[in-house]
Short mmCIF file of C-alpha atoms in Angstrom, two decimals:
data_model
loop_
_atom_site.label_atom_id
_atom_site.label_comp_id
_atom_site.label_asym_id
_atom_site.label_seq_id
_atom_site.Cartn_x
_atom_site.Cartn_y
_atom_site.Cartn_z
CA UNK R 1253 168.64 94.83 80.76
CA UNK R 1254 165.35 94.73 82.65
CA UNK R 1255 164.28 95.93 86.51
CA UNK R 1256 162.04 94.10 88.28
CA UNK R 1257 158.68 95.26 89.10
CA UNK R 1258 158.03 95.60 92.98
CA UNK R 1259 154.14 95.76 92.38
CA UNK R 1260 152.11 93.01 92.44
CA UNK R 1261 150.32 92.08 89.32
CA UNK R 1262 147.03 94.20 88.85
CA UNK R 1263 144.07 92.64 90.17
CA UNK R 1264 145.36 89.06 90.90
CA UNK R 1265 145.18 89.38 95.15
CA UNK R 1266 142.38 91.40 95.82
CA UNK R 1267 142.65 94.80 97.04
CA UNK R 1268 145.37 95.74 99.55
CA UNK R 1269 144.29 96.55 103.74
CA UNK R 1270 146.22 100.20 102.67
CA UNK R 1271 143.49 100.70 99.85
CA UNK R 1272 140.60 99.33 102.45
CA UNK R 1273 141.96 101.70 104.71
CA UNK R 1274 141.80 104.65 102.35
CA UNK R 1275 138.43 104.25 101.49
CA UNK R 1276 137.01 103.73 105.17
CA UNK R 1277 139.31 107.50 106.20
CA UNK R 1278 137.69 109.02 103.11
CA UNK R 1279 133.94 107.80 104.18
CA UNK R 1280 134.89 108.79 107.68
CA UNK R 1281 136.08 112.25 106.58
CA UNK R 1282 133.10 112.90 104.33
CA UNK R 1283 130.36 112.10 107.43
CA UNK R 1284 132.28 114.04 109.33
CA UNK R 1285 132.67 116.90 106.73
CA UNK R 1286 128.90 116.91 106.10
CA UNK R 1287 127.86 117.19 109.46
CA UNK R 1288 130.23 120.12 109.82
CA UNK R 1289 128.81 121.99 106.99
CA UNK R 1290 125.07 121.44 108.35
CA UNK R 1291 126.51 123.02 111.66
CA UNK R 1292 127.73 125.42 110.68
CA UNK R 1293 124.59 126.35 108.60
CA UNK R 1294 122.50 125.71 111.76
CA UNK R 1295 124.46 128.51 113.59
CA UNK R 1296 124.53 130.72 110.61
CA UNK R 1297 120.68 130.51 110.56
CA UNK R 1298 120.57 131.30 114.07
CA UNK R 1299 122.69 133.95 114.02
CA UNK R 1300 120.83 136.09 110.90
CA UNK R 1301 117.26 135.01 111.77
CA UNK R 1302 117.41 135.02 115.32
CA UNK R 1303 115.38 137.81 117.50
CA UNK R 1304 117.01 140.31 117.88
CA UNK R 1305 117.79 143.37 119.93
CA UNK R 1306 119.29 146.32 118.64
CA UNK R 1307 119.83 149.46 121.11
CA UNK R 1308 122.27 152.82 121.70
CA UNK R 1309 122.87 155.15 123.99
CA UNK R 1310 121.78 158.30 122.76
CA UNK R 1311 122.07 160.54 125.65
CA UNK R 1312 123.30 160.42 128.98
CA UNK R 1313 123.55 163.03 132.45
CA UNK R 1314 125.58 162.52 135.24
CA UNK R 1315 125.13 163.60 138.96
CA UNK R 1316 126.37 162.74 142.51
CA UNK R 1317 124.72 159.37 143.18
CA UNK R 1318 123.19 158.38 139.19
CA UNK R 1319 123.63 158.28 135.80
CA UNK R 1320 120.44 159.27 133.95
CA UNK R 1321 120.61 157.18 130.68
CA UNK R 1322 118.77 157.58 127.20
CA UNK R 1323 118.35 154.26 125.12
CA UNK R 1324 117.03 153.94 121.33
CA UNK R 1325 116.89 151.45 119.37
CA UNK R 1326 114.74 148.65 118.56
CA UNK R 1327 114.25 145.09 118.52
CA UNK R 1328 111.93 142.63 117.04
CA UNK R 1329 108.27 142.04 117.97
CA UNK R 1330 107.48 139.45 120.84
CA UNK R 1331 110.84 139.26 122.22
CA UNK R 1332 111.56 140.40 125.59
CA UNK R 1333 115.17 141.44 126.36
CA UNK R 1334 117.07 143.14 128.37
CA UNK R 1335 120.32 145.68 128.01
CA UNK R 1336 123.34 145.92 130.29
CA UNK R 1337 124.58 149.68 131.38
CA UNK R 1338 127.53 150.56 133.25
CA UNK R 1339 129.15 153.62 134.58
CA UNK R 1340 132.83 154.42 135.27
CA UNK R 1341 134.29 156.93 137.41
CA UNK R 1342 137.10 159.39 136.67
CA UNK R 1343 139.71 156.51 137.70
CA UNK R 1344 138.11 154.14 135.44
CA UNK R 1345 136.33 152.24 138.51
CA UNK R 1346 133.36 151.22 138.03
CA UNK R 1347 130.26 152.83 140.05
CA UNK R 1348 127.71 151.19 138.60
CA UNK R 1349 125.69 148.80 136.81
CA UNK R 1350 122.04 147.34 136.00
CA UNK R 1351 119.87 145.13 133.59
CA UNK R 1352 116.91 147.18 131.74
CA UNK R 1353 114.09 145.11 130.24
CA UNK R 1354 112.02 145.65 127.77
CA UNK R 1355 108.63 144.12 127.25
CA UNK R 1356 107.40 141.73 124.40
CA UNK R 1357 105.22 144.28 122.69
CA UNK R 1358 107.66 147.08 122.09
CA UNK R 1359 109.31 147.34 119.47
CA UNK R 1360 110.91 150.75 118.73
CA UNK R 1361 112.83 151.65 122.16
CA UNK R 1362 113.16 155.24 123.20
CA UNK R 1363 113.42 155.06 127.01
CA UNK R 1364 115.30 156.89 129.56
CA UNK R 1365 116.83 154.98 132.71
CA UNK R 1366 118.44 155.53 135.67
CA UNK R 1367 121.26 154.11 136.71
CA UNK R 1368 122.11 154.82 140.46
CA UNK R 1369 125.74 154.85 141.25
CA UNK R 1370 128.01 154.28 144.08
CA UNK R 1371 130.37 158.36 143.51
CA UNK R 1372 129.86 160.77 140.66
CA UNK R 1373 129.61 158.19 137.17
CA UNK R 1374 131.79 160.21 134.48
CA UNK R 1375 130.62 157.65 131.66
CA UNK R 1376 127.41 155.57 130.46
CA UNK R 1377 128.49 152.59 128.41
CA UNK R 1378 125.98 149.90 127.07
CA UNK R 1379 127.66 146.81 127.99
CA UNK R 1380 125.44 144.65 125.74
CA UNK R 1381 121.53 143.99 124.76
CA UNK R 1382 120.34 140.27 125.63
CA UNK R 1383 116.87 138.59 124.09
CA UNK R 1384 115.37 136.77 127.02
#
C-alpha cells in the first residue's frame, strides 16, 4: 500500500510566496543585524577612546557654613570638564552642591575647592566628573 505525497513535485511551480517570504525576513534581519553590530562598535569606540576625566576626593574638612574639598585625579589633555560635589548633613539632607571646572591645559588635577553650604556638611561626595 502506498500514501500519497502532499508536496508538490520539486521544481515544477516555481518557488512558493512562504519561501519568497523567508528569504526577504532573512535579508531584512541581516541589514538590520549589521547595522546593529556597527552601533554598537560606534559606542564602544566612544566609550574607550573618548576624553576623559578621571578625579577623587582625596581629602575633605568640614565647618559651619563649607565644605573644604581636595580633588586628584587627572584627565586627558585639551579637554575641559567639570566635576560635581555635594555635601550631606547629619540627616542625610543635602546642604550643598557645585560644578568645578577644570581648564584645557591641565592635565594632572590636584586642587582644593570650596564648597559653601547651607548648615554644618558632615560628608563630601563627588557626584560625577563631566568633559565639556
Amino acid at each position: 500500500m502506498s500514501t500519497a505525497s502532499t508536496q508538490l513535485p520539486e521544481g515544477r511551480y516555481g518557488r512558493s510566496a512562504d519561501e519568497r517570504a523567508d528569504r526577504r525576513l532573512k535579508v531584512i534581519g541581516a541589514a538590520l543585524g549589521a547595522a546593529l553590530l556597527v552601533l554598537i562598535g560606534w559606542f564602544a569606540y566612544h566609550y574607550v577612546a573618548g576624553n576623559r576625566i578621571s578625579v577623587e576626593i582625596y581629602t575633605f574638612e568640614t565647618s559651619a557654613k563649607s565644605v573644604k574639598v581636595r580633588l586628584t585625579g587627572d584627565k586627558d589633555a585639551g579637554v575641559e570638564g567639570y566635576c560635581t560635589v555635594r555635601s550631606q548633613a547629619e540627616n542625610g539632607a543635602e546642604v550643598g552642591r557645585a560644578d568645578f571646572r577644570f581648564d584645557a591645559a591641565t592635565t594632572d588635577i590636584d586642587e582644593v575647592v570650596t564648597l559653601q553650604t547651607t548648615s554644618r556638611g558632615t560628608t563630601a561626595e563627588l557626584v560625577g566628573c563631566h568633559v565639556g
